[in-house]
Short mmCIF file of C-alpha atoms in Angstrom, two decimals:
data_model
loop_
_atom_site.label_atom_id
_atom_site.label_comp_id
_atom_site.label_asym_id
_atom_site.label_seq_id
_atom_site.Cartn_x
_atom_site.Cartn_y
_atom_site.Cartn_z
CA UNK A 1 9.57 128.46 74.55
CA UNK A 2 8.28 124.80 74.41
CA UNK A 3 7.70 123.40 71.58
CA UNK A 4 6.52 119.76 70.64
CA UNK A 5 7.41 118.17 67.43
CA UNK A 6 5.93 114.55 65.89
CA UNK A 7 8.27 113.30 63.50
CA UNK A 8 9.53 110.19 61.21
CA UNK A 9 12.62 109.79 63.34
CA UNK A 10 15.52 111.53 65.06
CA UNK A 11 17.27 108.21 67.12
CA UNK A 12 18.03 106.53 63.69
CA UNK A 13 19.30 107.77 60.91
CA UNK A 14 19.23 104.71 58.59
CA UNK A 15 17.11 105.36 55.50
CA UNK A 16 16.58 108.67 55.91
CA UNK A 17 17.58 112.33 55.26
CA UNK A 18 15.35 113.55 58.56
CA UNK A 19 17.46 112.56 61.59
CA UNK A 20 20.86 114.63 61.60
CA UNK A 21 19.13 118.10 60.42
CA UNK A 22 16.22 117.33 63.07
CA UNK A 23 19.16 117.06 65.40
CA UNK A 24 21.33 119.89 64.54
CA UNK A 25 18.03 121.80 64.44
CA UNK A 26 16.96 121.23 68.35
CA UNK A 27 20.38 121.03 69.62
CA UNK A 28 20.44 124.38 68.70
CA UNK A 29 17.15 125.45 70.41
CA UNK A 30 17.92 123.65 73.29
CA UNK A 31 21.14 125.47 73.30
CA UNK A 32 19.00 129.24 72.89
CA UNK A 33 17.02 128.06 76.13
CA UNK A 34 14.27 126.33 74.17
CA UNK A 35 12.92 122.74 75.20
CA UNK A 36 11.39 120.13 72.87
CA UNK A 37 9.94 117.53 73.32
CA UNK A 38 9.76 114.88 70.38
CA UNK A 39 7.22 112.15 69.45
CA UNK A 40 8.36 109.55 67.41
CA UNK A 41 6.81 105.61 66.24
CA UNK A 42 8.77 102.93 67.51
CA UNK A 43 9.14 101.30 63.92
CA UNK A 44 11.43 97.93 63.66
CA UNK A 45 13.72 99.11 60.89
CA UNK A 46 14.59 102.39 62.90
CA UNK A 47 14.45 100.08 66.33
CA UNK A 48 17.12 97.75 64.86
CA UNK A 49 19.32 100.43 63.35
CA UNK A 50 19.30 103.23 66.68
CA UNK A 51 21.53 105.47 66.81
CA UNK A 52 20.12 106.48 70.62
CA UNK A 53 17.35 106.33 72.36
CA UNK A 54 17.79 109.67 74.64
CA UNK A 55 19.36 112.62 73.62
CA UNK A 56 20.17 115.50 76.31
CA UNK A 57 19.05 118.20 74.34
CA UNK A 58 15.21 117.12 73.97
CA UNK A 59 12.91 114.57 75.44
CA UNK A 60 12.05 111.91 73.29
CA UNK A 61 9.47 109.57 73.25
CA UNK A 62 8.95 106.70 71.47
CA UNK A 63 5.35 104.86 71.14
CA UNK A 64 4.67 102.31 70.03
CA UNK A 65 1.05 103.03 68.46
CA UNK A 66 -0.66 106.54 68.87
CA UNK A 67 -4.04 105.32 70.04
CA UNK A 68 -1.69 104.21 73.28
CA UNK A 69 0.12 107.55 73.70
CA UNK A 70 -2.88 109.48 72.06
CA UNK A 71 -4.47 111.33 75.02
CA UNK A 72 -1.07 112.09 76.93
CA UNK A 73 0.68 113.70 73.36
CA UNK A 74 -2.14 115.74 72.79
CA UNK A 75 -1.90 117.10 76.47
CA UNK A 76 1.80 118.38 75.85
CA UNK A 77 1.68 119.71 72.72
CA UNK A 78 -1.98 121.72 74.14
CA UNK A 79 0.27 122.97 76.94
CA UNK A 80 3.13 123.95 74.49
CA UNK A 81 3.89 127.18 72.86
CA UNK A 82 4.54 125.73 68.97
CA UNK A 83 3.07 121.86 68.02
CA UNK A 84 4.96 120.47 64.82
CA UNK A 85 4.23 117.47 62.47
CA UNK A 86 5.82 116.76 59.84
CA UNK A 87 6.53 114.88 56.24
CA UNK A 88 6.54 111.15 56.61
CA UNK A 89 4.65 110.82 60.10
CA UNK A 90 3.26 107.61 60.52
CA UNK A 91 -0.64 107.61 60.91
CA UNK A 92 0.16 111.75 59.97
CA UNK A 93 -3.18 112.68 58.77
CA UNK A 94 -5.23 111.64 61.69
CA UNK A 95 -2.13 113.30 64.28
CA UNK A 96 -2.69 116.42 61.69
CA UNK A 97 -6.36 116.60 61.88
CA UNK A 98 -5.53 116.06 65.67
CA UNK A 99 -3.08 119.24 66.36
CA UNK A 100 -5.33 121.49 64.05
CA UNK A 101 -8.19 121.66 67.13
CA UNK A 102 -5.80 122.84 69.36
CA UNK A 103 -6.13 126.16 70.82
CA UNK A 104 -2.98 127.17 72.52
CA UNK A 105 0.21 126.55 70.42
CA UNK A 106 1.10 127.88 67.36
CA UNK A 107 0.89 125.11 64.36
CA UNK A 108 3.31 124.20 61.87
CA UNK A 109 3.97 121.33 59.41
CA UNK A 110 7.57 120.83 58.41
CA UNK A 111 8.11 118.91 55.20
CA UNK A 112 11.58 117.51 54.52
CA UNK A 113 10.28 116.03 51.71
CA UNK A 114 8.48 118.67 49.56
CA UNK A 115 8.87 117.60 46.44
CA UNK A 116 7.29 113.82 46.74
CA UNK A 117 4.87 115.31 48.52
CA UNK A 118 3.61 117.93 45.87
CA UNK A 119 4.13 115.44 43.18
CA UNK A 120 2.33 112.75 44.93
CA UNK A 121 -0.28 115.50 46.24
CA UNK A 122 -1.34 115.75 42.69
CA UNK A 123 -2.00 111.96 41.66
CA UNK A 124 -3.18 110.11 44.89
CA UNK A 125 -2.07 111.95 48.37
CA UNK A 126 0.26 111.08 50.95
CA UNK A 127 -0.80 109.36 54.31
CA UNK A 128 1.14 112.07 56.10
CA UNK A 129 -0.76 114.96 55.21
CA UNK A 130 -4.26 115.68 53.58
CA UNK A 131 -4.65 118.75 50.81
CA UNK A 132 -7.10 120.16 52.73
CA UNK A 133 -5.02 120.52 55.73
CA UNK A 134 -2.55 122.45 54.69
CA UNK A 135 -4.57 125.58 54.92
CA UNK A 136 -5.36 124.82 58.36
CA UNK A 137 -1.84 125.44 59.69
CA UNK A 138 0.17 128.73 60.98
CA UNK A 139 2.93 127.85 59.17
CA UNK A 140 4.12 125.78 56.52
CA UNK A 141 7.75 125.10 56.55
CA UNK A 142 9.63 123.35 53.50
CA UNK A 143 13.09 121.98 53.09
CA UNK A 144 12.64 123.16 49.41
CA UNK A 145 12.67 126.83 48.95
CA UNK A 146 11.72 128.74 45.11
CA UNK A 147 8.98 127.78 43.42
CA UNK A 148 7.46 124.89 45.66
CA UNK A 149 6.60 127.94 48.23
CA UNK A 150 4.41 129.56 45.88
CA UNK A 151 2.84 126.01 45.04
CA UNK A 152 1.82 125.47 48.70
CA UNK A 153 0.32 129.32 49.11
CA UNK A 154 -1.31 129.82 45.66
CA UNK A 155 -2.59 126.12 45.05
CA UNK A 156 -3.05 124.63 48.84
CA UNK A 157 -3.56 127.74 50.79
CA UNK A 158 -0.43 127.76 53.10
CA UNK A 159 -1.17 130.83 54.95
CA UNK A 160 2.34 131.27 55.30
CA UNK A 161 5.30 129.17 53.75
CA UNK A 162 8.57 129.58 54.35
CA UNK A 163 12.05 127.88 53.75
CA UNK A 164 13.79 125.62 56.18
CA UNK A 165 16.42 124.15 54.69
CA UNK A 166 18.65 121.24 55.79
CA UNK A 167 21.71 122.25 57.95
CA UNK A 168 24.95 121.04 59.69
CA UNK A 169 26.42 120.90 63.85
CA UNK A 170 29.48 122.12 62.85
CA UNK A 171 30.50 120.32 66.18
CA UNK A 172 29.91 117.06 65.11
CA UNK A 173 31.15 117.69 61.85
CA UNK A 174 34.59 118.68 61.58
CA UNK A 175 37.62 117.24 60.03
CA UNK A 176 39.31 114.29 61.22
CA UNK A 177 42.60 112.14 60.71
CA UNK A 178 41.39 109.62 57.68
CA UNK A 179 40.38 106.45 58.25
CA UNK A 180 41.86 103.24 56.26
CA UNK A 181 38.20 101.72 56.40
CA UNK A 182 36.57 105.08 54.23
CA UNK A 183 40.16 105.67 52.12
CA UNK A 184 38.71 106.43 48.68
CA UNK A 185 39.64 108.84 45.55
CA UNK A 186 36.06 109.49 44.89
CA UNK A 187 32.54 108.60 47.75
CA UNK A 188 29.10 108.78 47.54
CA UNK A 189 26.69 108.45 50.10
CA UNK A 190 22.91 108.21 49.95
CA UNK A 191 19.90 105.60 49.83
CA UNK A 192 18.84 103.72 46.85
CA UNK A 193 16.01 105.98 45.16
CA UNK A 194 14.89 105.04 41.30
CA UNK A 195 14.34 108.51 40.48
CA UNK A 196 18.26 108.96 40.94
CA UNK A 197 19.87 105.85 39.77
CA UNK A 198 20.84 106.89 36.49
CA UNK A 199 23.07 109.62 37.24
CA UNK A 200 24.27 107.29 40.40
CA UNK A 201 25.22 105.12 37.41
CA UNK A 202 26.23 107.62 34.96
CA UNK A 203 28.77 110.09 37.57
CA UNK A 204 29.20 107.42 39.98
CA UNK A 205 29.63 103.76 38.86
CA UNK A 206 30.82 104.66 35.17
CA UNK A 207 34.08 106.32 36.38
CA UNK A 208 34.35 104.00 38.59
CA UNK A 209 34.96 101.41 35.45
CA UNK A 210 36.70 103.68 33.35
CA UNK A 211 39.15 104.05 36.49
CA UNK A 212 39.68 100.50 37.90
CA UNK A 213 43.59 102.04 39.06
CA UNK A 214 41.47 104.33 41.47
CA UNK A 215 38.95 103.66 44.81
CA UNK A 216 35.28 104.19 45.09
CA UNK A 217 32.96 104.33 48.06
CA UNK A 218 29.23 103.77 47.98
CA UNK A 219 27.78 103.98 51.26
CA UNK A 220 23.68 103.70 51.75
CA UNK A 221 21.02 101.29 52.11
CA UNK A 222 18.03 99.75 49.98
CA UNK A 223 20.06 98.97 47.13
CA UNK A 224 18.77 95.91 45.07
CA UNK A 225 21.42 93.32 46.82
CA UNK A 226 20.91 90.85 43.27
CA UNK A 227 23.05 93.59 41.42
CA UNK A 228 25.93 92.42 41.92
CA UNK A 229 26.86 92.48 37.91
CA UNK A 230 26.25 96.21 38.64
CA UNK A 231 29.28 96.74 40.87
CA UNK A 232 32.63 97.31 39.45
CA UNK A 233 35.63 95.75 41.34
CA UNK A 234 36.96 98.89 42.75
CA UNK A 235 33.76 99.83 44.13
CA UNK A 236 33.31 99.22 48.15
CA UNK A 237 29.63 99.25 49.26
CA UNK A 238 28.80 100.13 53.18
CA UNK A 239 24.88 99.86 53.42
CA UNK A 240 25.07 102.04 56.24
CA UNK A 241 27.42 104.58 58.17
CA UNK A 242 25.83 105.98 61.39
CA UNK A 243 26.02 109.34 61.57
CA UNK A 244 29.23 109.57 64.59
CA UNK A 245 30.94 108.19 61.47
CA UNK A 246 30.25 110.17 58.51
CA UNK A 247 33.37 112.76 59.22
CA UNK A 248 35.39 109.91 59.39
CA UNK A 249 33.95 108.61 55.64
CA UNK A 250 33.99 112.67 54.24
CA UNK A 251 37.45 113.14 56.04
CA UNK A 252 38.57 109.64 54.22
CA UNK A 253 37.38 110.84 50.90
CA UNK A 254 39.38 112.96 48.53
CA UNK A 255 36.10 113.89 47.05
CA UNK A 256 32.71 113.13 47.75
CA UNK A 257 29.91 113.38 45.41
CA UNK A 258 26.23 114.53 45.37
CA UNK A 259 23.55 113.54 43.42
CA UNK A 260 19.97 115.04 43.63
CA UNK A 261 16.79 113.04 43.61
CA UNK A 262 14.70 113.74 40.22
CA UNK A 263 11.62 115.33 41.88
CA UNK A 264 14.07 117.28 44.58
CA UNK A 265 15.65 118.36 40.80
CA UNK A 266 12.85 119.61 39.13
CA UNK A 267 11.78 121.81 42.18
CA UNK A 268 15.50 122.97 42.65
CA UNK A 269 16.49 125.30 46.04
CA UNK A 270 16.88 121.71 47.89
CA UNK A 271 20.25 121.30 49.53
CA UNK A 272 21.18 117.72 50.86
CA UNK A 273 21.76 117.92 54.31
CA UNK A 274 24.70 115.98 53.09
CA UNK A 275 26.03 118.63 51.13
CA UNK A 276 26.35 120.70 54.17
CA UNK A 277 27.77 117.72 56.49
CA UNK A 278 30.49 117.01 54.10
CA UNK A 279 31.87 120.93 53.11
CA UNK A 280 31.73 121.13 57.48
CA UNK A 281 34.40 118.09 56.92
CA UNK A 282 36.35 120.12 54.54
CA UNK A 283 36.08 117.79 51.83
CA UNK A 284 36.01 118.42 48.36
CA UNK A 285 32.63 118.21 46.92
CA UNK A 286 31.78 117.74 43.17
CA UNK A 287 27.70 118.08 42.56
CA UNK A 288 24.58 117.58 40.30
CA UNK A 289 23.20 120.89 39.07
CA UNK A 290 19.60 122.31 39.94
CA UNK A 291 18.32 125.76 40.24
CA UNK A 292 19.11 127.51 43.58
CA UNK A 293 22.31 125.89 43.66
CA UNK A 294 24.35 129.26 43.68
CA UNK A 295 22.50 130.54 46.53
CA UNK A 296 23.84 128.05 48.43
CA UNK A 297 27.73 127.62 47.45
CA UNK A 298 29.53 129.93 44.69
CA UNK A 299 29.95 127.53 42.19
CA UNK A 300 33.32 127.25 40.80
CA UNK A 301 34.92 128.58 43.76
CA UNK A 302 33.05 126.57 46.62
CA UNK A 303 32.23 123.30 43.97
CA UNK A 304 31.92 121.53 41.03
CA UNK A 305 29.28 120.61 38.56
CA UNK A 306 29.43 117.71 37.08
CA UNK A 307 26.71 116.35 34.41
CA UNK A 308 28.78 113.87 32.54
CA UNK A 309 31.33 110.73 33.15
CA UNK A 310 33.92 112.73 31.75
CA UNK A 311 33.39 115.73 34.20
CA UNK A 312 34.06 113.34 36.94
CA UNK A 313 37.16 112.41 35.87
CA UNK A 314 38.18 115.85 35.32
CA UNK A 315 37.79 116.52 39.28
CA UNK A 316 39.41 113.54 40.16
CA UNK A 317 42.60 114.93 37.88
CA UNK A 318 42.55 118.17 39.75
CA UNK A 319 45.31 119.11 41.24
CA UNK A 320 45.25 118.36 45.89
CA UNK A 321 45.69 121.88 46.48
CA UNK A 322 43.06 123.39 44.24
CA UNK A 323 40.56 120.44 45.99
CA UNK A 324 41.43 121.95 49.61
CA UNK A 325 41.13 125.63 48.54
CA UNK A 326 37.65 124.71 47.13
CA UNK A 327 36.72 122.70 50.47
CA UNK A 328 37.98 125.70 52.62
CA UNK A 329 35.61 128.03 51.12
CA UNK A 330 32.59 126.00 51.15
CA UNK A 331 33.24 125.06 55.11
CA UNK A 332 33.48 128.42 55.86
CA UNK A 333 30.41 129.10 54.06
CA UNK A 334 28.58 126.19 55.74
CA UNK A 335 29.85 127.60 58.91
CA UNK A 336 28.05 130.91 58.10
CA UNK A 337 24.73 130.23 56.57
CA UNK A 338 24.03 126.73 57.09
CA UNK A 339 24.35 125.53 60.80
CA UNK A 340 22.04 124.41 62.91
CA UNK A 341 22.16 127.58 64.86
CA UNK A 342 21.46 129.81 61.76
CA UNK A 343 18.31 127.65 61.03
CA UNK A 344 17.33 127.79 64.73
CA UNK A 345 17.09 131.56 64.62
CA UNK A 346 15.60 131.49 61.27
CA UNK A 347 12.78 128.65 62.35
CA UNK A 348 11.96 131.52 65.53
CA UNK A 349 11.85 134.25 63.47
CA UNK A 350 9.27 132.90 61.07
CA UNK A 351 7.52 131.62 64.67
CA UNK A 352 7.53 135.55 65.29
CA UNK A 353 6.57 136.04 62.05
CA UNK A 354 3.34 133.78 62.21
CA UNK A 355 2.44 134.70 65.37
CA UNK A 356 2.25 138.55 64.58
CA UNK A 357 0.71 138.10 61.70
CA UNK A 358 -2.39 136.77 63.32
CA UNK A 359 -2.53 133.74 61.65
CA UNK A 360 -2.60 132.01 65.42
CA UNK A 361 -6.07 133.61 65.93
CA UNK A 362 -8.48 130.90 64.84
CA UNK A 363 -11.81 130.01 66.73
CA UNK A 364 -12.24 126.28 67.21
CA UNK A 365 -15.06 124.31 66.79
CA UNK A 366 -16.90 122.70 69.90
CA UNK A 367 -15.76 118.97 67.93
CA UNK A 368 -12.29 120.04 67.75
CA UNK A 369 -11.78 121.68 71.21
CA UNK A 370 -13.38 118.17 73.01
CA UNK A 371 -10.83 116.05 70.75
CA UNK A 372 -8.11 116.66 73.36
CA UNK A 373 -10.28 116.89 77.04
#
C-alpha cells in the first residue's frame, strides 16, 4: 500500500508531541511492506532543532512553501492508495480542501491534537482544518478516544471516527545503564502549556521545595525563561532532550511523572505518547488522573495517581522494589497494546474498515477533479 501523509513534523521533535508516535507509527508500516511518503514545512524552529532530515523507513520531503511543491504533492498523494493530513498542518485548510477532490486514495485526517481542536472548533476555528471539512473525509482518526468520537460523528459529521492513540518503538525505547547527566529521584518532561502549569507547580515544583535533600528534573521547552524565582534549587531544567536520549533521561529517573493538559483532561482516553515511551524504559511512572486511564494501565498495579503534593511524596517514599514491580508490568503492557506495530495494524484495519464501508465512493465535482491536472 502507499500511502502519503502531510504533517506538522516528524525530523524534529522539539515542541511537539507529533514526531516520535508519527515515527513509531510508519516504521512500523514500512516494516509490514507499506511505503510512505511524508510532506512536511520546512519551519525555522523545527530546521534549527532536527533531529534528521531522512529517515529509511519513509521518504520525506521538506518544502519550503506549498504553492512551490503544490502541483508535484498533489500528483503523489492522487497516485497513492490512502492521502493523510493532519492536526497542526501549516496552510492545512487549503492542503485539506486540496486532498478532498481527489479521486483515487482513500482520505483521512489524523488529529493528535483533538481536544484544542474541538475546543477551539467551537469559538473561532483552527487554520488546520475547517468544520465543514470534516464531513468530507473517509476517515477521521483521533489521538483521543471516548467521548470526543461521538463529538466529531454526531456534531461535525465524521463519517467514520476512530481512535489512534499515541504509541511506543519498543526498539528505541528500552532500558539503559543511567546516566549521571539525567540522575534524578523524581523527572518530568513536557513543553510549557498554561492550561497545565498549575498541577506542573502543584505535583512537580512543590515537592520539589518541600524536598530540597532530593533531585528533580524538568526537561521541555517554552517555559517563561524570567521565572527564575519559580525554580527551586534542586530543580535541573533541560529545555530540550532529543528523542535518541529520552531512555537515557527515563532510565536516569527513579520516577518520572505525567501531567495531562486541561483540555486533553476534560476529554479523557488521551495517553501521552510519553506515558508509553517511559513504561517501554521500565521506569516507574506516577500520573494525573482522567477518564480512560484504566483502559490503558491497571492502576495501582501498573501506576500511580497522584492529585496532591503530598501524594508525590508518598511515591517517592515507596519502597525500590515495589517501583520496579510496578514498571515491569506497565512495560509489558506497553509492549502488548501500545507499540507502534499494534497501532500500525489497527490504523489498516480501520483503512479496511473505511474502504468497505463505501465511504471511498464519492463523485467529484468537475472544480475539484481539475484542482490536481
Amino acid at each position: 500500500m502507499k500511502i502519503t501523509v502531510f504533517g506538522l513534523t516528524i525530523s524534529s521533535s522539539w515542541g511537539n508531541g507529533h514526531a516520535t508516535p508519527y515515527r513509531a507509527l510508519l516504521r512500523a508500516l514500512h516494516r509490514n511492506g507499506h511505503q510512505v511518503h511524508f510532506f512536511e514545512k520546512d519551519v525555522p524552529y523545527y530546521r534549527v532543532r532536527r533531529d534528521f532530515d531522512s529517515c529509511d523507513y519513509c521518504h520525506l520531503t521538506l518544502y519550503e512553501n506549498w504553492q512551490q511543491i503544490r502541483r508535484a504533492a498533489l500528483k503523489e498523494a492522487a497516485e497513492s492508495d490512502v492521502v493523510m493530513t493532519a492536526s497542526y498542518l501549516p496552510e492545512g485548510a487549503q492542503i485539506n480542501d486540496e486532498v478532498l477532490g481527489l479521486a483515487r486514495p482513500l482520505r483521512v485526517f489524523y488529529d493528535l491534537d483533538t481536544p484544542v481542536t474541538l475546543a477551539n472548533m467551537e469559538k473561532r476555528g483552527v487554520e488546520y482544518l475547517g468544520a465543514e471539512q470534516i464531513a468530507g473525509f473517509d476517515l477521521v482518526l483521533s489521538f483521543t478516544g471516548g467521548k470526543a468520537l461521538q463529538e466529531l460523528e454526531r456534531r461535525y459529521g465524521a463519517r467514520m471516527a476512530r481512535a489512534l492513540y499515541g504509541c511506543v518503538d519498543p526498539d528505541d525505547y528500552r532500558r539503559i545503564e543511567p546516566c549521571r547527566e539525567y540522575l534524578c529521584d523524581l523527572s518530568y518532561m513536557g513543553t510549557y502549556a498554561p492550561d497545565r502549569q498549575q498541577k506542573v507547580d502543584e505535583l512537580f515544583l512543590d515537592p520539589a521545595r518541600r524536598h530540597p535533600e532530593r533531585q528533580f528534573l524538568l526537561a521541555g521547552s517554552l517555559y517563561p525563561w524570567d521565572w527564575e524565582w519559580r525554580w527551586p534549587a534542586n530543580v535541573h531544567r533541560i529545555e530540550h532532550v532529543p528523542p535518541i536520549d529520552h531512555p537515557k533521561l527515563y532510565s536516569s529517573s527513579r520516577i518520572t511523572l505525567n501531567i495531562t493538559r486541561g483540555d486533553m483532561a476534560l476529554w479523557g482516553w488521551c495517553p501521552s505518547g510519553r506515558f508509553f515511551e517511559a513504561a517501554a524504559c521500565e521506569t516507574p511512572l506516577i500520573t494525573d488522573w482522567w477518564e480512560g486511564l484504566d483502559s490503558f494501565f491497571d492502576v495501582g498495579r501498573d501506576l500511580c495517581i497522584v492529585s496532591r503534593p503530598e501524594e508525590v511524596e508518598q511515591a517517592l517514599e515507596m519502597d525500590d522494589s515495589d517501583l520496579r514491580r510496578l514498571a515491569r508490568r506497565a512495560r509489558q503492557r506497553t509492549l502488548d497494546d501500545h507499540t507502534g506495530q499494534v497501532r500500525a495494524m489497527q490504523l489498516l484495519q480501520y483503512l479496511e474498515e473505511a474502504r468497505s464501508s463505501g465511504s471511498g465512493t464519492r463523485e467529484l465535482s468537475t472544480a475539484r477533479s481539475e484542482a490536481v491536472q
